[in-house]
Amino acid sequence: MKITSTIITLLLFSININAQDSLATKDDIGEVKGTIEGMNETITEMKNFVDIIRKIKWSGYIQTQYQTAESAGISSYAGGSFPANVNSRLQVRRGRIKFVYDQEITQYVLQIDITQNGVGIKDAFAMIRDPWIRTFSFTGGVFDRPFGFEISHPSGMRETAERSRLFQTLFPGERELGVKFEANAEEGVLSYINFKAGLFNGVLPTANENDRNKDFIGRAGFKIPFAEQNLSIDGGLSLYLGKVTTTSKYVYKMDESSPVRRYDVDSAAANIGKNFERNYYGADFQLYYDIPNFGGMSIRTEIITGKQPGTEKSNSFYYPTPTDATPKLYNRNFTGWYISYIQNIGLSNQFVMKFDVLDPNTDVEGNDIGIVGSNLTVADIKYSTLGIGWVYHWDMNVKFMIYYDIVQNETVNAAAAGALVNFKSDVKDNVLTLRMQYLF
Amino acid sequence: MFKNLMIILTILAFGFMMPGETITVKGSDTMVIFGQRLAEEYMLKNPNVRIQVTGGGSGTGISALINGTTDLCNSSRPMKKSEREKLKQRYATLGVEIKVAKDGLSVYVNDTNPVQELTLEQLKNIYTGNITNWKQVGGQDAKIILYSRENNSGTYVYFKDHILEGEDFVPYAQNMPGTAAVVNAVSKDKNGIGYGGAAYGKGIKFLKIKTDAKSPGFEPTPENIRSGDYPISRFLYIYTRTRPTGEIKKYIDWILSDEGQSIITKVGYFPIR
């Protein structure tokens, strides 16, 4: 009996334990489920956060360089003029940081430039792409002017130290405040052509509008790849239709009736507030070809001609400043062009040669400049530059560049006086650049 | 002194000795397995050549090709125009595209899922969030759990371009780091659905895919992919920066040879010829 009751007790105890185990297991499973659900929520939150972070892309580069000029204090387009008495310098030529928030059909871009001269805005724009075929886009803010090829070829990738004198003169800073429409298909027949055009203030990159005119800038281009041959032929036609408004009553234009090439000045008070055409017509062409066993090569050329309203001292576009609020306006017909040859040698080396010409006043020759009474100035002198360089890509981030600019100016008339005297012969203004770039 | 100099020179000589040519291959996760198999076979036959194959996604591989950190890029999608532009900017070349295999992009569900087939439109609606429950496509009353790939994946890009027709994936689709991870997740989730290369499909159920509601459904079998009946098939590519030369050319020629193509077939993909 005692044994029986002991067995029954043990059985009951055992059942109780099993029941307790079962309850405990259910509780445990419930607890684990709760924990997993909690973890899932945390992971979902983290995923959302990571997805947002992934949309932010940032990149940048810094270009540190040493330059030596043929003579001190020269005016130069190889990264800016040298100060008086200075013939060599160390600079941070560009120090860029670019942030992009990319939602695929919308994009926010901010790029700043930090150098020894301070901090400046390079890009600040928003872009909206059509959500259906992702071919058309609309951009507003500060961004590259849609003209030609050289503006759109980024400085961090460029094989030459600087853009040509032509582009630096016509489009200082490359960018401008404006709005732009662009058509650029990713695939299909339409991918061979592209189009971009917009309206801009027509002033300096981040300057405020200074007149009642908006300038039209546009380019229609093509890119024809021959994949089998590893050859690509690209090109385009560009147009700039703009106006500047004079703040001075003195307006100069070439006197067509005079046997001597000279400016005629119109000084009617009614000239103040008048508009003058700033029109450029451009054509560009690029050829890319992979030379077997050697490397890819490219030949790029571009020509621009048109009307440029400038000032007495500058053949860049007419732009009153706080220090010179009423500059005299000089109307000039200009032409400029460049051709460059870039040869990749293996994966790390590039040889580059470039020749560019800017004739800021096609109505005059060098010998016309300096003749007494011609009113022609230093801004009418034609320049050509032969650049020769070598680029070595040390790794995916670092590259070194050695680049030599041989600058030649048109020589002026022997009777020239004042600021023109220096141009009776070729000015000693060649520049050697040694540059290191870190890009990430 | 002379002895020390000789020791240093000997160490330096060994240090700089070329161990043989190394080819780096980076890119598509879908192509990692067959890339490794090809590399192993080739290295067995050519012991002086070292081939390093890594994944990371087609986008990552193409970026590496542009940055100069890989010799070859495996990609499960064609290079985009914008990527070719970057190659042009840096190397003045368009890149060389070599089709090396064909792949059926499979859609997986758990073995226990009663759904057998989907149309392309249903698939699109599932991944864009218009269909959220299995019963809407003839299954049980259960929420559809979506498994997808990360956006640096060529498979992701292909699926988005060709199935979603450019539309965005729903934000709650879980992005997995590789096709193997998608298969693993779907095999453990009775309400899961995922997509990826055919070679990863072992152990789970492939759905038949129909071009539209009226057309018959096809499984991603070799016959259906070769014949073009299976509606989601694609080429797999190798890209080089410039025209391949030297050991790289020999390796690519070998991949395209009968021997190389037979290895591709063994791993579950389809030969290009």
XYZ file of C-alpha atoms in Angstrom:
713
model
C 0.000 0.000 0.000
C 2.849 2.284 0.960
C 4.604 1.375 -2.271
C 1.443 2.001 -4.283
C 0.876 5.387 -2.700
C 4.521 6.261 -3.293
C 4.197 5.345 -7.009
C 1.006 7.364 -7.336
C 2.654 10.317 -5.629
C 5.645 10.070 -7.933
C 3.396 9.818 -10.989
C 1.381 12.813 -9.915
C 4.589 14.718 -9.242
C 5.886 13.680 -12.612
C 2.698 14.780 -14.381
C 2.869 18.035 -12.501
C 6.476 18.507 -13.598
C 5.533 17.708 -17.229
C 2.672 20.160 -17.046
C 4.970 22.752 -15.547
C 7.575 22.000 -18.280
C 4.912 22.367 -20.935
C 3.749 25.675 -19.469
C 7.333 26.824 -19.126
C 8.065 25.908 -22.781
C 5.007 27.822 -23.984
C 6.091 30.813 -21.927
C 9.623 30.514 -23.298
C 8.384 30.326 -26.898
C 6.174 33.333 -26.285
C 9.117 35.179 -24.825
C 11.391 34.233 -27.739
C 8.674 35.263 -30.208
C 8.345 38.601 -28.455
C 12.100 39.076 -28.510
C 12.288 38.205 -32.224
C 9.418 40.565 -33.027
C 11.206 43.276 -31.059
C 14.423 42.549 -32.937
C 12.519 42.640 -36.238
C 11.167 46.063 -35.375
C 14.649 47.245 -34.467
C 16.075 45.802 -37.704
C 13.298 47.449 -39.748
C 14.053 50.777 -38.080
C 17.778 50.323 -38.686
C 17.107 49.313 -42.292
C 15.073 52.458 -42.858
C 17.906 54.493 -41.370
C 20.537 52.702 -43.468
C 18.397 53.179 -46.602
C 18.368 56.929 -45.952
C 22.121 57.019 -45.300
C 22.716 55.076 -48.520
C 21.021 57.807 -50.490
C 23.616 60.295 -49.317
C 26.753 60.046 -51.411
C 29.746 62.182 -50.811
C 32.923 62.527 -52.746
C 35.672 65.042 -53.196
C 39.189 65.783 -54.201
C 42.046 68.050 -53.313
C 44.650 69.350 -55.723
C 47.871 70.581 -54.177
C 50.394 72.094 -56.535
C 53.674 73.858 -56.974
C 54.005 76.277 -59.870
C 56.881 78.192 -61.260
C 56.467 80.956 -63.833
C 58.944 82.232 -66.373
C 58.795 85.676 -64.785
C 57.338 87.236 -61.663
C 53.892 88.798 -61.434
C 52.601 87.455 -64.736
C 48.985 87.378 -65.778
C 48.120 83.690 -66.170
C 45.300 81.279 -66.918
C 47.201 78.394 -65.328
C 45.392 78.686 -62.013
C 45.286 82.490 -61.731
C 47.750 85.354 -62.094
C 50.911 85.467 -60.035
C 51.111 88.305 -57.498
C 53.687 91.046 -58.100
C 57.251 89.854 -57.494
C 56.130 86.231 -57.197
C 57.357 83.666 -59.721
C 56.674 80.454 -57.831
C 53.983 79.343 -55.449
C 52.419 76.469 -53.539
C 48.643 76.324 -53.696
C 45.612 74.255 -52.955
C 44.199 74.722 -56.433
C 40.951 72.964 -55.691
C 39.562 71.441 -52.495
C 36.177 70.030 -53.314
C 33.589 68.225 -51.234
C 30.405 67.117 -52.938
C 27.245 65.851 -51.262
C 24.498 64.197 -53.271
C 21.178 63.060 -51.869
C 19.950 60.714 -54.548
C 16.331 59.532 -54.678
C 16.792 58.320 -58.274
C 14.096 60.568 -59.712
C 15.085 63.539 -57.579
C 18.534 64.674 -56.597
C 19.982 67.335 -54.342
C 23.594 68.348 -54.972
C 25.870 70.635 -52.999
C 29.536 71.067 -53.814
C 31.855 73.424 -52.015
C 35.427 74.430 -52.732
C 37.815 75.002 -49.844
C 41.205 76.518 -50.644
C 43.628 79.036 -49.159
C 41.364 81.716 -50.653
C 38.388 80.651 -48.551
C 35.205 78.665 -49.026
C 33.068 78.992 -52.133
C 29.963 77.336 -53.545
C 30.541 75.404 -56.752
C 27.268 73.506 -57.185
C 23.964 73.947 -55.410
C 21.068 72.503 -57.334
C 18.026 70.265 -57.280
C 17.149 67.963 -60.141
C 13.882 66.199 -60.966
C 13.844 63.354 -63.473
C 10.747 62.053 -65.209
C 9.671 58.906 -63.343
C 8.464 57.045 -66.442
C 11.306 56.708 -68.916
C 13.980 58.496 -66.852
C 15.086 60.461 -69.897
C 14.019 64.021 -69.201
C 15.147 66.117 -66.296
C 14.716 69.583 -64.916
C 17.431 71.291 -62.869
C 17.389 74.523 -60.897
C 20.184 76.246 -58.964
C 23.885 76.777 -59.553
C 25.353 74.256 -61.986
C 27.483 73.896 -65.133
C 26.415 76.023 -68.071
C 25.179 73.662 -70.806
C 27.626 74.760 -73.486
C 30.258 72.756 -75.327
C 32.350 69.883 -73.988
C 35.081 71.345 -71.821
C 32.786 72.713 -69.100
C 31.230 69.319 -68.497
C 34.583 67.501 -68.286
C 35.182 67.527 -64.522
C 38.350 69.070 -63.082
C 39.086 65.988 -61.005
C 39.200 63.827 -64.154
C 40.762 66.324 -66.540
C 44.164 65.439 -67.950
C 45.263 69.059 -68.407
C 45.948 71.320 -65.453
C 43.283 73.864 -66.422
C 40.578 74.507 -68.981
C 41.520 76.466 -72.084
C 41.887 80.257 -72.030
C 38.830 80.337 -74.316
C 36.524 78.719 -71.757
C 37.983 80.550 -68.774
C 37.307 83.818 -70.612
C 33.790 83.101 -71.835
C 32.549 81.071 -68.866
C 34.458 82.080 -65.727
C 33.751 79.554 -62.958
C 31.906 77.321 -65.487
C 28.701 77.442 -63.450
C 25.786 79.821 -63.230
C 22.467 80.396 -61.561
C 19.685 79.159 -63.763
C 17.207 76.500 -64.752
C 17.810 73.746 -67.261
C 15.899 71.120 -69.190
C 17.792 68.030 -70.300
C 17.000 64.992 -72.431
C 19.433 62.109 -72.075
C 18.174 58.578 -72.624
C 19.976 55.654 -70.995
C 19.168 53.174 -73.753
C 17.606 52.778 -77.193
C 18.073 54.885 -80.301
C 17.522 58.079 -78.316
C 20.609 57.337 -76.221
C 22.762 58.397 -79.198
C 21.564 61.963 -78.936
C 21.242 64.380 -76.064
C 19.970 67.848 -75.510
C 20.260 70.383 -72.725
C 19.225 74.001 -72.587
C 18.260 76.594 -70.036
C 17.875 80.157 -68.953
C 20.512 81.832 -66.819
C 21.158 85.193 -65.189
C 24.150 85.725 -67.455
C 26.484 86.875 -64.695
C 29.157 85.221 -62.541
C 28.540 81.774 -60.966
C 26.946 82.814 -57.688
C 26.361 86.527 -58.389
C 22.973 88.182 -58.294
C 21.223 89.190 -61.491
C 22.233 92.675 -62.633
C 19.901 93.385 -65.532
C 16.477 92.568 -66.988
C 17.746 89.918 -69.391
C 17.960 86.175 -69.101
C 20.490 84.395 -71.258
C 19.694 81.234 -73.215
C 22.357 78.528 -73.245
C 21.912 75.192 -74.989
C 23.658 72.248 -76.590
C 22.435 69.481 -78.876
C 24.851 66.576 -78.891
C 25.441 63.062 -80.113
C 27.420 60.069 -78.889
C 27.876 57.245 -81.343
C 29.596 54.190 -79.895
C 31.113 51.519 -82.130
C 31.481 48.828 -79.497
C 33.102 46.245 -81.785
C 35.853 48.667 -82.733
C 36.016 50.183 -79.219
C 35.578 53.553 -80.867
C 33.284 56.400 -79.972
C 32.524 59.566 -81.868
C 30.866 62.309 -79.859
C 30.091 65.915 -80.580
C 27.626 68.732 -80.419
C 26.509 72.202 -81.403
C 26.071 74.887 -78.785
C 24.407 78.247 -78.651
C 24.561 81.164 -76.243
C 22.081 83.985 -76.804
C 22.452 86.684 -74.188
C 22.599 90.381 -73.542
C 24.484 92.668 -71.233
C 23.271 96.079 -70.104
C 25.780 98.908 -70.041
C 26.097 101.236 -67.084
C 28.404 103.566 -68.987
C 27.633 105.983 -71.790
C 30.907 105.040 -73.530
C 30.353 102.322 -76.060
C 33.186 101.212 -78.345
C 32.839 99.297 -81.594
C 35.118 98.728 -84.561
C 34.997 101.527 -87.101
C 34.228 99.671 -90.317
C 34.737 102.747 -92.505
C 38.220 103.611 -91.267
C 41.195 102.352 -93.305
C 43.044 101.948 -90.003
C 41.686 99.314 -87.675
C 40.380 101.302 -84.746
C 37.558 101.560 -82.235
C 34.960 104.234 -82.676
C 33.456 105.527 -79.443
C 29.836 106.512 -78.988
C 29.338 108.609 -75.863
C 25.645 109.489 -76.036
C 24.072 109.670 -72.583
C 21.234 107.503 -73.945
C 23.636 104.580 -74.144
C 23.293 103.999 -70.416
C 20.917 101.089 -69.886
C 21.176 99.850 -73.464
C 21.469 96.130 -74.184
C 24.290 94.627 -76.240
C 24.387 91.151 -77.716
C 26.493 88.467 -76.089
C 26.166 85.619 -78.593
C 28.360 82.526 -78.899
C 28.163 79.740 -81.475
C 30.078 76.584 -80.698
C 30.870 73.183 -82.160
C 32.720 70.376 -80.391
C 33.955 66.949 -81.411
C 35.575 64.094 -79.476
C 36.984 60.824 -80.719
C 37.879 57.922 -78.426
C 39.713 54.841 -79.584
C 41.327 51.930 -77.794
C 44.706 51.241 -79.397
C 45.384 47.507 -78.983
C 48.271 46.666 -76.631
C 48.775 50.329 -75.783
C 45.753 52.070 -74.299
C 42.861 54.377 -75.050
C 43.399 57.660 -76.833
C 41.164 60.641 -77.346
C 41.223 63.658 -79.596
C 39.013 66.522 -78.525
C 38.451 69.760 -80.333
C 36.101 72.668 -79.973
C 35.571 76.018 -81.688
C 33.522 78.971 -80.532
C 32.876 82.217 -82.346
C 30.601 85.155 -81.652
C 30.136 88.594 -80.163
C 31.542 89.492 -76.786
C 30.774 92.783 -75.099
C 33.756 93.340 -72.781
C 35.609 96.178 -71.178
C 38.766 98.109 -71.930
C 40.995 95.781 -69.924
C 39.107 92.518 -70.177
C 37.771 90.413 -73.013
C 35.608 88.449 -70.596
C 31.950 89.501 -70.674
C 30.872 92.984 -69.564
C 30.161 92.947 -65.866
C 30.056 96.073 -63.648
C 31.557 95.499 -60.207
C 31.473 97.493 -56.968
C 35.017 98.696 -57.683
C 34.210 99.572 -61.287
C 30.506 100.280 -61.465
C 30.546 102.051 -64.853
C 33.100 100.328 -67.079
C 33.212 101.416 -70.712
C 31.737 98.797 -73.010
C 33.833 97.370 -75.868
C 32.090 95.297 -78.548
C 34.340 92.620 -80.006
C 33.925 89.764 -82.473
C 35.945 86.806 -81.237
C 36.963 83.266 -82.190
C 38.670 80.649 -80.108
C 39.452 76.962 -80.417
C 41.468 74.143 -78.949
C 42.568 70.658 -79.852
C 43.901 68.107 -77.401
C 45.400 64.649 -77.672
C 45.358 62.293 -74.711
C 47.087 58.942 -74.852
C 46.713 56.387 -72.086
C 49.802 54.251 -71.710
C 48.807 51.146 -69.820
C 46.521 51.755 -66.881
C 48.555 54.269 -64.918
C 50.074 56.761 -67.330
C 48.654 59.416 -69.599
C 50.433 61.682 -72.034
C 48.608 64.868 -72.941
C 49.155 67.627 -75.452
C 46.840 70.568 -76.001
C 46.888 73.645 -78.180
C 44.434 76.458 -77.651
C 43.909 79.814 -79.297
C 41.828 82.816 -78.307
C 41.535 85.725 -80.699
C 39.375 88.156 -78.680
C 39.068 90.620 -81.569
C 39.046 88.999 -84.996
C 38.811 92.397 -86.693
C 42.369 93.343 -85.834
C 45.882 91.963 -86.246
C 48.706 92.346 -83.764
C 50.270 95.140 -85.783
C 47.052 97.217 -85.547
C 47.276 97.235 -81.770
C 49.245 100.156 -80.408
C 48.777 102.479 -83.373
C 48.085 105.945 -81.992
C 44.355 106.657 -82.035
C 43.311 103.028 -82.587
C 41.977 102.746 -79.027
C 42.902 99.055 -79.153
C 43.947 97.605 -75.804
C 45.600 94.604 -74.158
C 42.187 92.906 -74.281
C 42.457 92.767 -78.091
C 45.647 90.692 -78.139
C 45.458 87.163 -79.477
C 46.989 84.313 -77.442
C 47.907 80.737 -78.113
C 48.969 78.143 -75.568
C 50.693 74.835 -76.119
C 50.401 72.574 -73.107
C 52.345 69.340 -72.663
C 51.848 67.090 -69.689
C 52.151 63.683 -68.088
C 49.730 62.178 -65.594
C 50.617 59.241 -63.397
C 47.807 57.464 -61.525
C 49.507 56.079 -58.468
C 46.377 54.271 -57.287
C 42.617 54.739 -57.449
C 42.842 57.859 -55.266
C 46.129 59.544 -55.999
C 47.486 60.973 -59.211
C 50.470 63.137 -60.023
C 50.687 65.600 -62.874
C 53.468 67.518 -64.499
C 52.251 70.093 -66.976
C 53.985 72.857 -68.908
C 52.132 75.746 -70.546
C 53.969 77.521 -73.346
C 52.063 80.761 -73.797
C 52.516 82.967 -76.826
C 50.959 86.382 -77.374
C 50.490 88.309 -80.575
C 53.129 91.038 -80.796
C 51.807 94.579 -81.036
C 52.835 97.571 -83.150
C 56.268 99.035 -82.483
C 54.624 102.388 -81.727
C 52.659 100.919 -78.822
C 52.847 102.749 -75.517
C 51.613 102.365 -71.957
C 50.369 98.912 -70.933
C 50.921 97.639 -74.477
C 54.701 98.144 -74.398
C 55.266 94.729 -72.809
C 53.606 93.048 -75.769
C 56.032 94.248 -78.410
C 57.584 90.844 -77.993
C 56.394 87.554 -76.513
C 55.848 87.979 -72.769
C 57.777 85.506 -70.640
C 54.745 83.844 -69.105
C 55.205 80.096 -69.473
C 54.191 78.130 -66.380
C 55.293 74.750 -65.021
C 52.798 72.968 -62.757
C 53.565 70.013 -60.496
C 50.353 68.710 -58.999
C 49.233 65.978 -56.659
C 45.556 65.081 -56.488
C 43.750 62.955 -53.938
C 40.267 61.916 -55.008
C 37.773 59.880 -53.058
C 80.111 43.686 -44.860
C 80.017 41.962 -48.249
C 78.215 39.002 -46.688
C 75.544 41.274 -45.137
C 75.084 43.024 -48.457
C 74.606 39.676 -50.219
C 71.993 38.641 -47.627
C 70.078 41.913 -48.102
C 70.253 41.589 -51.893
C 69.044 37.994 -51.720
C 66.108 38.969 -49.500
C 65.259 41.842 -51.833
C 65.543 39.593 -54.864
C 63.103 37.112 -53.340
C 60.865 39.953 -52.234
C 60.563 41.364 -55.746
C 60.409 38.046 -57.529
C 57.290 37.839 -59.635
C 55.319 34.786 -58.515
C 53.433 34.675 -61.821
C 50.645 36.769 -63.247
C 47.656 37.564 -61.059
C 44.271 38.287 -62.585
C 41.669 39.898 -60.369
C 37.976 39.314 -61.057
C 35.304 41.253 -59.198
C 31.570 41.773 -59.507
C 28.326 39.857 -59.711
C 27.438 37.663 -56.745
C 25.382 35.516 -59.101
C 28.569 34.741 -61.006
C 30.846 34.145 -58.013
C 30.413 30.371 -57.931
C 31.011 29.753 -61.616
C 33.740 32.407 -61.597
C 35.535 30.509 -58.861
C 35.062 27.163 -60.597
C 36.443 28.570 -63.834
C 39.375 30.116 -61.994
C 40.174 26.872 -60.145
C 40.153 24.830 -63.343
C 42.241 27.396 -65.214
C 44.812 27.644 -62.411
C 45.135 23.860 -62.361
C 46.048 23.937 -66.027
C 48.129 27.112 -65.733
C 49.947 26.988 -62.405
C 51.813 30.243 -63.105
C 48.571 32.198 -63.163
C 46.737 33.288 -60.046
C 43.096 34.303 -60.384
C 41.331 36.002 -57.487
C 37.540 36.025 -57.743
C 35.374 38.117 -55.440
C 31.735 39.218 -55.452
C 30.124 42.358 -54.143
C 27.613 42.883 -56.941
C 27.771 43.890 -60.571
C 27.746 47.610 -59.713
C 30.664 47.139 -57.334
C 32.577 45.220 -60.014
C 31.992 47.886 -62.637
C 33.100 50.592 -60.186
C 36.253 48.562 -59.538
C 36.867 48.333 -63.276
C 36.539 52.125 -63.545
C 38.744 52.689 -60.483
C 41.396 50.328 -61.811
C 41.164 47.917 -58.880
C 40.168 44.871 -60.908
C 41.254 43.415 -64.240
C 37.960 41.759 -65.087
C 34.436 42.546 -64.024
C 31.727 39.894 -63.771
C 28.343 41.451 -64.391
C 24.851 40.011 -64.570
C 23.619 43.118 -66.382
C 24.934 45.190 -69.284
C 27.069 48.184 -68.392
C 25.027 51.389 -68.180
C 25.654 54.348 -70.459
C 26.698 56.456 -67.467
C 29.254 53.792 -66.468
C 30.659 53.686 -70.006
C 30.980 57.470 -69.847
C 33.122 57.143 -66.726
C 35.385 54.635 -68.473
C 35.641 57.018 -71.402
C 36.564 59.894 -69.124
C 39.306 57.987 -67.382
C 40.686 55.561 -69.978
C 39.307 56.895 -73.289
C 37.739 53.485 -73.929
C 34.197 52.121 -73.950
C 35.092 48.900 -72.176
C 34.892 45.506 -73.849
C 31.788 43.404 -73.263
C 32.049 39.620 -73.511
C 28.936 37.479 -73.137
C 30.046 34.343 -71.315
C 26.855 32.573 -70.259
C 23.082 32.691 -70.172
C 21.051 32.566 -67.000
C 17.402 32.155 -66.163
C 16.453 34.505 -63.393
C 14.400 32.255 -61.147
C 11.608 33.143 -58.779
C 11.603 31.031 -55.616
C 8.969 30.261 -53.037
C 8.985 27.921 -50.089
C 8.384 24.221 -50.859
C 5.131 24.284 -48.888
C 3.628 27.162 -50.842
C 0.719 25.901 -53.018
C 1.232 28.617 -55.641
C 2.732 27.105 -58.783
C 2.950 29.959 -61.246
C 2.799 33.713 -61.617
C 2.459 36.072 -64.551
C 5.028 38.799 -65.089
C 2.372 41.340 -64.144
C 1.567 39.544 -60.879
C 5.269 39.409 -60.084
C 5.558 43.131 -60.713
C 2.527 43.842 -58.550
C 3.922 41.724 -55.729
C 7.244 43.549 -55.673
C 5.699 46.998 -56.103
C 3.244 46.404 -53.262
C -0.013 46.149 -55.239
C -0.410 42.484 -54.280
C 0.351 41.790 -50.641
C -1.430 38.506 -49.836
C -0.862 35.060 -51.308
C -4.617 34.514 -51.703
C -4.624 37.271 -54.385
C -2.599 34.947 -56.602
C -4.325 31.662 -55.689
C -2.463 30.827 -52.491
C -3.295 30.755 -48.821
C -4.485 33.732 -46.812
C -1.080 34.916 -45.691
C 1.001 38.036 -46.069
C 3.657 37.824 -48.775
C 7.140 38.272 -47.369
C 9.439 39.785 -49.981
C 13.127 39.034 -50.290
C 15.170 41.104 -52.688
C 18.777 42.067 -53.376
C 20.811 45.139 -52.551
C 20.905 47.877 -55.150
C 24.542 47.259 -56.129
C 23.459 43.873 -57.452
C 23.065 43.326 -61.189
C 20.241 40.897 -60.415
C 18.438 43.687 -58.547
C 18.925 46.062 -61.487
C 17.816 43.456 -64.023
C 14.698 42.613 -61.981
C 13.853 46.283 -61.482
C 14.337 47.158 -65.167
C 12.670 44.126 -66.711
C 10.073 42.969 -64.201
C 9.186 46.148 -62.341
C 9.645 48.130 -65.569
C 11.664 50.740 -63.735
C 9.307 51.156 -60.779
C 10.647 51.061 -57.230
C 10.583 48.011 -54.977
C 8.321 48.345 -51.945
C 10.366 49.639 -49.009
C 9.528 46.623 -46.848
C 11.224 44.147 -49.194
C 14.152 42.713 -47.303
C 17.432 43.268 -49.114
C 19.718 40.272 -48.843
C 23.466 40.386 -49.430
C 23.525 37.608 -52.032
C 21.316 35.249 -53.989
C 22.321 32.400 -51.663
C 20.985 34.455 -48.759
C 17.691 34.955 -50.624
C 17.345 31.207 -51.181
C 18.189 30.496 -47.559
C 15.611 32.996 -46.315
C 12.856 31.701 -48.605
C 13.585 28.095 -47.654
C 12.921 29.026 -44.002
C 9.937 31.278 -44.612
C 6.751 29.553 -45.780
C 5.318 32.895 -46.968
C 8.502 34.128 -48.561
C 9.279 34.881 -52.195
C 12.638 35.740 -53.715
C 14.523 35.854 -56.993
C 18.015 35.060 -58.199
C 20.199 32.988 -60.478
C 19.254 29.430 -61.367
C 22.426 27.991 -59.887
C 21.348 28.958 -56.416
C 17.952 27.344 -56.662
C 18.645 23.898 -55.186
C 16.346 22.798 -52.372
C 13.505 25.213 -52.972
C 10.630 25.504 -55.381
C 10.856 27.430 -58.644
C 7.696 29.135 -59.800
C 6.551 28.798 -63.384
C 6.491 32.194 -65.024
C 3.883 33.235 -67.585
C 4.298 36.112 -69.981
C 0.622 36.966 -69.457
C -2.525 35.350 -68.078
C -3.283 33.509 -71.339
C 0.174 32.116 -72.042
C 1.527 28.894 -70.533
C 3.876 28.999 -67.559
C 7.479 27.860 -67.913
C 9.984 26.709 -65.348
C 13.568 27.936 -65.588
C 14.798 24.645 -67.022
C 17.791 24.516 -69.387
C 15.486 23.677 -72.301
C 13.082 26.523 -71.603
C 15.897 29.034 -71.124
C 17.734 27.898 -74.265
C 14.525 27.960 -76.311
C 13.602 31.406 -74.997
C 10.255 30.158 -73.658
C 11.165 31.094 -70.100
C 10.391 34.810 -69.998
C 13.102 35.973 -67.567
C 16.446 35.020 -69.018
C 19.519 37.150 -69.345
C 23.137 37.108 -70.448
C 26.020 37.088 -68.020
C 29.001 39.232 -68.973
C 32.668 39.753 -68.398
C 33.941 43.299 -68.936
C 37.456 44.529 -69.490
C 38.644 48.132 -69.702
C 40.549 47.715 -72.941
C 40.865 44.998 -75.534
C 42.114 41.970 -73.619
C 45.710 41.007 -74.206
C 48.230 38.559 -72.738
C 47.095 36.254 -69.953
C 43.719 37.975 -69.618
C 42.956 37.264 -73.265
C 44.059 33.637 -72.864
C 41.776 33.266 -69.841
C 38.746 34.767 -71.609
C 39.394 32.673 -74.727
C 39.481 29.612 -72.510
C 36.160 30.556 -70.836
C 34.590 30.802 -74.288
C 36.105 27.506 -75.388
C 34.175 24.220 -75.183
C 36.085 23.369 -72.009
C 35.191 26.625 -70.263
C 31.591 26.489 -71.414
C 31.206 22.939 -70.161
C 32.193 24.102 -66.666
C 29.583 26.842 -66.880
C 27.001 24.193 -67.749
C 28.073 22.005 -64.824
C 27.514 24.869 -62.380
C 23.945 25.298 -63.586
C 24.199 28.055 -66.181
C 23.838 27.850 -69.926
C 26.528 28.095 -72.544
C 26.619 31.075 -74.810
C 26.834 29.007 -77.981
